[in-house]
PDB file of C-alpha atoms in Angstrom:
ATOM      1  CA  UNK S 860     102.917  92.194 201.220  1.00 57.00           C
ATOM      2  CA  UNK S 861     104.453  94.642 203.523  1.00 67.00           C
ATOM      3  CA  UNK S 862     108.107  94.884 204.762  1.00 75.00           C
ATOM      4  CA  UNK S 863     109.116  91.731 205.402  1.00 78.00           C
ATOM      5  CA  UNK S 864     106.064  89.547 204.339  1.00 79.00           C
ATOM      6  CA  UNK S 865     104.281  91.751 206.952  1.00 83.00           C
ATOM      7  CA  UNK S 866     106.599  89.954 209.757  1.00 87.00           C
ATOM      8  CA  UNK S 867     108.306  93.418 210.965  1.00 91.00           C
ATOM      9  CA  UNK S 868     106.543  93.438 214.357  1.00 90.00           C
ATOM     10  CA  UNK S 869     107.806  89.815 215.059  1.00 93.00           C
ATOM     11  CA  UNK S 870     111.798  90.929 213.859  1.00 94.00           C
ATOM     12  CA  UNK S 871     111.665  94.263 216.047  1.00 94.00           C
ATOM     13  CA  UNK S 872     110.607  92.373 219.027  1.00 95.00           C
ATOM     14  CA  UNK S 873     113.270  89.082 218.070  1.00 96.00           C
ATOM     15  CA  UNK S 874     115.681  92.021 217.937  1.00 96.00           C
ATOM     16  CA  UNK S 875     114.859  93.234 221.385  1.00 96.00           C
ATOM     17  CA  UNK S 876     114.514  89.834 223.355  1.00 96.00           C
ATOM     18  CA  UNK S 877     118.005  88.938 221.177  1.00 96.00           C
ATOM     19  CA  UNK S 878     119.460  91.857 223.197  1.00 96.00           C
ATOM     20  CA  UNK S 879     117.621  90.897 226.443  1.00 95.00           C
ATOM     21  CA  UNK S 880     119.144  87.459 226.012  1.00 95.00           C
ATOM     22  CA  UNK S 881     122.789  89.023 225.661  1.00 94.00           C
ATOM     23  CA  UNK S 882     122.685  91.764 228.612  1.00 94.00           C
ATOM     24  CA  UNK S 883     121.583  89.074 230.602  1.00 92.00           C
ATOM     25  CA  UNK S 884     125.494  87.691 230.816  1.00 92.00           C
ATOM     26  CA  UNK S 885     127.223  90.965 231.272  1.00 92.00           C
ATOM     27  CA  UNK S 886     124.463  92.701 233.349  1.00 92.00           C
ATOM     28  CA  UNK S 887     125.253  92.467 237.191  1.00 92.00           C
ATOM     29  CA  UNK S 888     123.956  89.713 239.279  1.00 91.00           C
ATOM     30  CA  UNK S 889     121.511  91.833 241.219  1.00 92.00           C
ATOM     31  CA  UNK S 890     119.196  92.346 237.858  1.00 92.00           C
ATOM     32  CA  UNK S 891     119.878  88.615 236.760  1.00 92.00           C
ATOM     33  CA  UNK S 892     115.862  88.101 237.711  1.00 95.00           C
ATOM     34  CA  UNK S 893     114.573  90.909 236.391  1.00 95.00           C
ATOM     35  CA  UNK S 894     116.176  90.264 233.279  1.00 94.00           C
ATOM     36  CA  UNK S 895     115.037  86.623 233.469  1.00 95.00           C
ATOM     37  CA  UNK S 896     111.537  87.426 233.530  1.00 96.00           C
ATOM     38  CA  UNK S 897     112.366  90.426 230.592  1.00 96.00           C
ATOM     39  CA  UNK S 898     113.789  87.997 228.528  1.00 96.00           C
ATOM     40  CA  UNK S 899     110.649  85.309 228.937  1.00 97.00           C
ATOM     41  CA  UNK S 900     108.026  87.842 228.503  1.00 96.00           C
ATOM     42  CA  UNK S 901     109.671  89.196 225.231  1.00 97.00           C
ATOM     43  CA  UNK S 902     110.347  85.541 223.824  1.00 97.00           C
ATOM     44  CA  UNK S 903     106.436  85.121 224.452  1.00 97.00           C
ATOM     45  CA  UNK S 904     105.906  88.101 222.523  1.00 96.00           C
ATOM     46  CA  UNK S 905     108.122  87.141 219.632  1.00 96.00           C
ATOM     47  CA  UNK S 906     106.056  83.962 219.232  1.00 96.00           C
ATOM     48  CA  UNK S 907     102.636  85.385 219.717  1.00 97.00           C
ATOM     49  CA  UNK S 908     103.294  88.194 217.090  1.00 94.00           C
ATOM     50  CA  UNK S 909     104.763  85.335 214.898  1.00 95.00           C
ATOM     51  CA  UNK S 910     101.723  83.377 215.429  1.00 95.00           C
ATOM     52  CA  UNK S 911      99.278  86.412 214.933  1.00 94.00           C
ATOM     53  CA  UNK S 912     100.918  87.036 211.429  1.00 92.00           C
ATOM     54  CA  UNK S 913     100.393  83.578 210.430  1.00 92.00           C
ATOM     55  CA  UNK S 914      97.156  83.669 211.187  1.00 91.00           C
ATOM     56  CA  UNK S 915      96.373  86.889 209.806  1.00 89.00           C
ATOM     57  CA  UNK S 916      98.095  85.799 206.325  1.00 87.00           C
ATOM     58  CA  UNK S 917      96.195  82.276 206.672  1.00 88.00           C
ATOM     59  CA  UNK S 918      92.634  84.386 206.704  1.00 88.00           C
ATOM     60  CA  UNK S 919      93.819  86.872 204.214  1.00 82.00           C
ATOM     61  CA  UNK S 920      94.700  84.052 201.743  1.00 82.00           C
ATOM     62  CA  UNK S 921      91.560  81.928 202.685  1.00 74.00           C
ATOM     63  CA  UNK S 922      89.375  84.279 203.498  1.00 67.00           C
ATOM     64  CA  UNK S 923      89.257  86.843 201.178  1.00 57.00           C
ATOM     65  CA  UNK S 924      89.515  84.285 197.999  1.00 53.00           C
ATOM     66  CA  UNK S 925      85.734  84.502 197.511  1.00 50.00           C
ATOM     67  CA  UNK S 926      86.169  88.291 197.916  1.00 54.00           C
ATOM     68  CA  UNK S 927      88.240  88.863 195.091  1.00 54.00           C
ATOM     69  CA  UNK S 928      86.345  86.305 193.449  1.00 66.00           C
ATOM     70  CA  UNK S 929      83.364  88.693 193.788  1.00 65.00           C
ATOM     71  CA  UNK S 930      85.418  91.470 193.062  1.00 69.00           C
ATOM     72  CA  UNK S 931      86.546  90.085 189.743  1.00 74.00           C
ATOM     73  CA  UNK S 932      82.740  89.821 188.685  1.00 77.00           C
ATOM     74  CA  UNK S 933      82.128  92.841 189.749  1.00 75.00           C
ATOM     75  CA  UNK S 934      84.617  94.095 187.994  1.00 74.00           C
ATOM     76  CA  UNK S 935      83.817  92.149 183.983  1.00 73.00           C
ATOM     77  CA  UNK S 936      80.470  93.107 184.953  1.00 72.00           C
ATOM     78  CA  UNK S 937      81.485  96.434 185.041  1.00 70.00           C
ATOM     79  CA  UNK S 938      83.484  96.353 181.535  1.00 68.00           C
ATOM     80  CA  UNK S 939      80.538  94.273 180.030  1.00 67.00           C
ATOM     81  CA  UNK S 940      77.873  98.115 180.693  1.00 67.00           C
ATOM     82  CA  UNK S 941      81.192 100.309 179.825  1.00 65.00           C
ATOM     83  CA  UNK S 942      81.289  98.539 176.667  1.00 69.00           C
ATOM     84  CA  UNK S 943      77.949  99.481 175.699  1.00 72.00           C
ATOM     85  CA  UNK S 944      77.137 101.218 172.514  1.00 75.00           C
ATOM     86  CA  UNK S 945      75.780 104.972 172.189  1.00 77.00           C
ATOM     87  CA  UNK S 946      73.223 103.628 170.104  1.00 81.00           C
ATOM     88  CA  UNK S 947      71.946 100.994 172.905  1.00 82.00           C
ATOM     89  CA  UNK S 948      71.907 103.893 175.257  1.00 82.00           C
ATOM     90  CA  UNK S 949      69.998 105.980 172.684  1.00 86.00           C
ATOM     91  CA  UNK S 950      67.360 103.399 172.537  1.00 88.00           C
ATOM     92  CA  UNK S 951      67.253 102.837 176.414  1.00 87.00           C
ATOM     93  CA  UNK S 952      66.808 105.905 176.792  1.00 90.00           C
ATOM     94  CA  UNK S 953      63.851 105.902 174.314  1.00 92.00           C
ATOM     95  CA  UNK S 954      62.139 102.899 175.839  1.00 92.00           C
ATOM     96  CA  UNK S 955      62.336 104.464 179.112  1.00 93.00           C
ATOM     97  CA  UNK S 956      61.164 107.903 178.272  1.00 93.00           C
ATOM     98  CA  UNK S 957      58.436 106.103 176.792  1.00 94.00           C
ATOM     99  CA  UNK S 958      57.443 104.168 179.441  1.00 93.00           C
ATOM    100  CA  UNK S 959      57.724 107.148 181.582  1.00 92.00           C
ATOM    101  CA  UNK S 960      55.216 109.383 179.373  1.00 92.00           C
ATOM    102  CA  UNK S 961      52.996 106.015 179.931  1.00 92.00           C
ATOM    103  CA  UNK S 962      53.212 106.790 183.349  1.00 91.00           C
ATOM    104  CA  UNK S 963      52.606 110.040 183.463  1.00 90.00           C
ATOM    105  CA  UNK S 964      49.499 109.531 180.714  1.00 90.00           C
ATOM    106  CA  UNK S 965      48.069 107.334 183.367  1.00 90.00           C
ATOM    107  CA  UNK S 966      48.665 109.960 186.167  1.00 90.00           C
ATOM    108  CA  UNK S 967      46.737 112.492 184.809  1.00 89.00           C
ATOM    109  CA  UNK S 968      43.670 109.763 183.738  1.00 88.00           C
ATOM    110  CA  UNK S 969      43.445 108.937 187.362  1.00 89.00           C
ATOM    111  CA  UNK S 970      44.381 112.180 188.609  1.00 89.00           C
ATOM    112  CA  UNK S 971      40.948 113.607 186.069  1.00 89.00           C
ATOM    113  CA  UNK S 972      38.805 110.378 187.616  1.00 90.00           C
ATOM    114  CA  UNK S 973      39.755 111.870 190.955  1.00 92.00           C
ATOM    115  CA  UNK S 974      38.262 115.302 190.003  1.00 91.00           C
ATOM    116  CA  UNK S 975      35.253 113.686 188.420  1.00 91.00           C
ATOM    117  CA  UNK S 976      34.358 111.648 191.410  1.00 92.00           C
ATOM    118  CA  UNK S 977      34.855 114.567 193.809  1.00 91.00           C
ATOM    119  CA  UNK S 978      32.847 116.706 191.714  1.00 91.00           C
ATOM    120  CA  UNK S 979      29.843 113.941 191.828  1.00 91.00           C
ATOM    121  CA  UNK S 980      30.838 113.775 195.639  1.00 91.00           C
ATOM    122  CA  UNK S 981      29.844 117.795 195.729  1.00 89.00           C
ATOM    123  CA  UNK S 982      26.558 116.983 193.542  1.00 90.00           C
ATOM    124  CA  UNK S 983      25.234 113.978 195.690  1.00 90.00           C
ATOM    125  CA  UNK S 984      25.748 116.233 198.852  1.00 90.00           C
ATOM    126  CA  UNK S 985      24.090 118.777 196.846  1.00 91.00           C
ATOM    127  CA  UNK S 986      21.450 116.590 196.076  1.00 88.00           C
ATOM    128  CA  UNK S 987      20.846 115.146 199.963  1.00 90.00           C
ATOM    129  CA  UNK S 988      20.450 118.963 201.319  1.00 91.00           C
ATOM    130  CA  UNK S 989      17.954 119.225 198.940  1.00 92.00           C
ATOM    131  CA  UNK S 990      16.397 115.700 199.922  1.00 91.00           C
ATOM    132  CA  UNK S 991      16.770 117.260 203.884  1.00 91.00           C
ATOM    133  CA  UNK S 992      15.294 120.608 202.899  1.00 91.00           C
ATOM    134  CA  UNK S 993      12.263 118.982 200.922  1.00 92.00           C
ATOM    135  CA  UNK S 994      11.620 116.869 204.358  1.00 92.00           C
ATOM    136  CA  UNK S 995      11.691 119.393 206.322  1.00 91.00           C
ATOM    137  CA  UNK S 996       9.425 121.684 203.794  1.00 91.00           C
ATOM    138  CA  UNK S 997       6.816 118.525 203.817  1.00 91.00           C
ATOM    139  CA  UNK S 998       7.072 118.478 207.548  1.00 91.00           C
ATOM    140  CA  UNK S 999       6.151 122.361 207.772  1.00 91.00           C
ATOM    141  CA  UNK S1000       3.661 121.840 205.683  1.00 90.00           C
ATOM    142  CA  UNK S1001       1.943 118.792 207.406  1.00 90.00           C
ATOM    143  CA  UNK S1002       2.152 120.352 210.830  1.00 90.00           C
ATOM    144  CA  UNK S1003       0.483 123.759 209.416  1.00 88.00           C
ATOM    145  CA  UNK S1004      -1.840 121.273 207.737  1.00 89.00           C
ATOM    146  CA  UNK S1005      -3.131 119.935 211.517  1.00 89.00           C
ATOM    147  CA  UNK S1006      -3.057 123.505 213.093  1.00 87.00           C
ATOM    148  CA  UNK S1007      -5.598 124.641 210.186  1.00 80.00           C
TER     149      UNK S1007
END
């Protein structure tokens, strides 16, 4: 809690509408309304910063409950991995290099299929120009055929 369970606001401004209250009987007669209306407007204020606290401390204490709820799981969750062994990391560590040289083991097998097919891409183009250029030889030859 603050200064005064967080109530300061509300005593500074009692203080001041207190003193309001009490120039009111020795100030002239001429400012009797304007401290009239003073001393209203900082009563109002007293009670709406009193009110305002309240409610502020009624969320705070309602509100936030599942927070620190949360924040006291969070926080034996986070004592349960600090209290974890250098041998457990040792073989976490293990498992996931492991599973990482798996990874990379599979990379390179699909990375090598990925060659192979490209390079059977290259042949089978290969293979249709020479398709396209026996076509065209056969063509030559039939029209050279008719102009004999």
């Amino acid at each position: 809690m603050g200064y005064l369970r967080n109530h300061l606001a509300t005593v500074v401004t009692a203080c001041f509408a207190v003193f309001l209250s009490g120039m009111y009987f020795y100030m002239p007669a001429a400012l009797n309304q304007l401290l009239l209306v003073s001393v209203i407007v900082t009563w109002f204020l007293v009670a709406i910063c009193y009110l305002a606290q309240k409610s502020a401390d009624y969320v705070g204490k309602h509100g936030e409950h599942g927070h620190v709820e949360h924040a006291d799981i969070e926080k034996k969750k986070l004592d349960s991995i600090a209290s974890i062994s250098m041998q457990e990391l040792d073989r976490f560590r293990a498992s996931f290099t492991r599973e990482l040289n798996e990874l990379k083991d599979e990379v390179k097998l699909k990375d090598d299929e990925i060659n192979r097919m490209r390079h059977q891409i290259a042949n089978l183009e290969t293979l249709v120009q020479i398709e396209g250029l026996k076509a065209e030889l056969a063509n030559l030859k039939a029209i050279a055929a008719k102009k004999r």
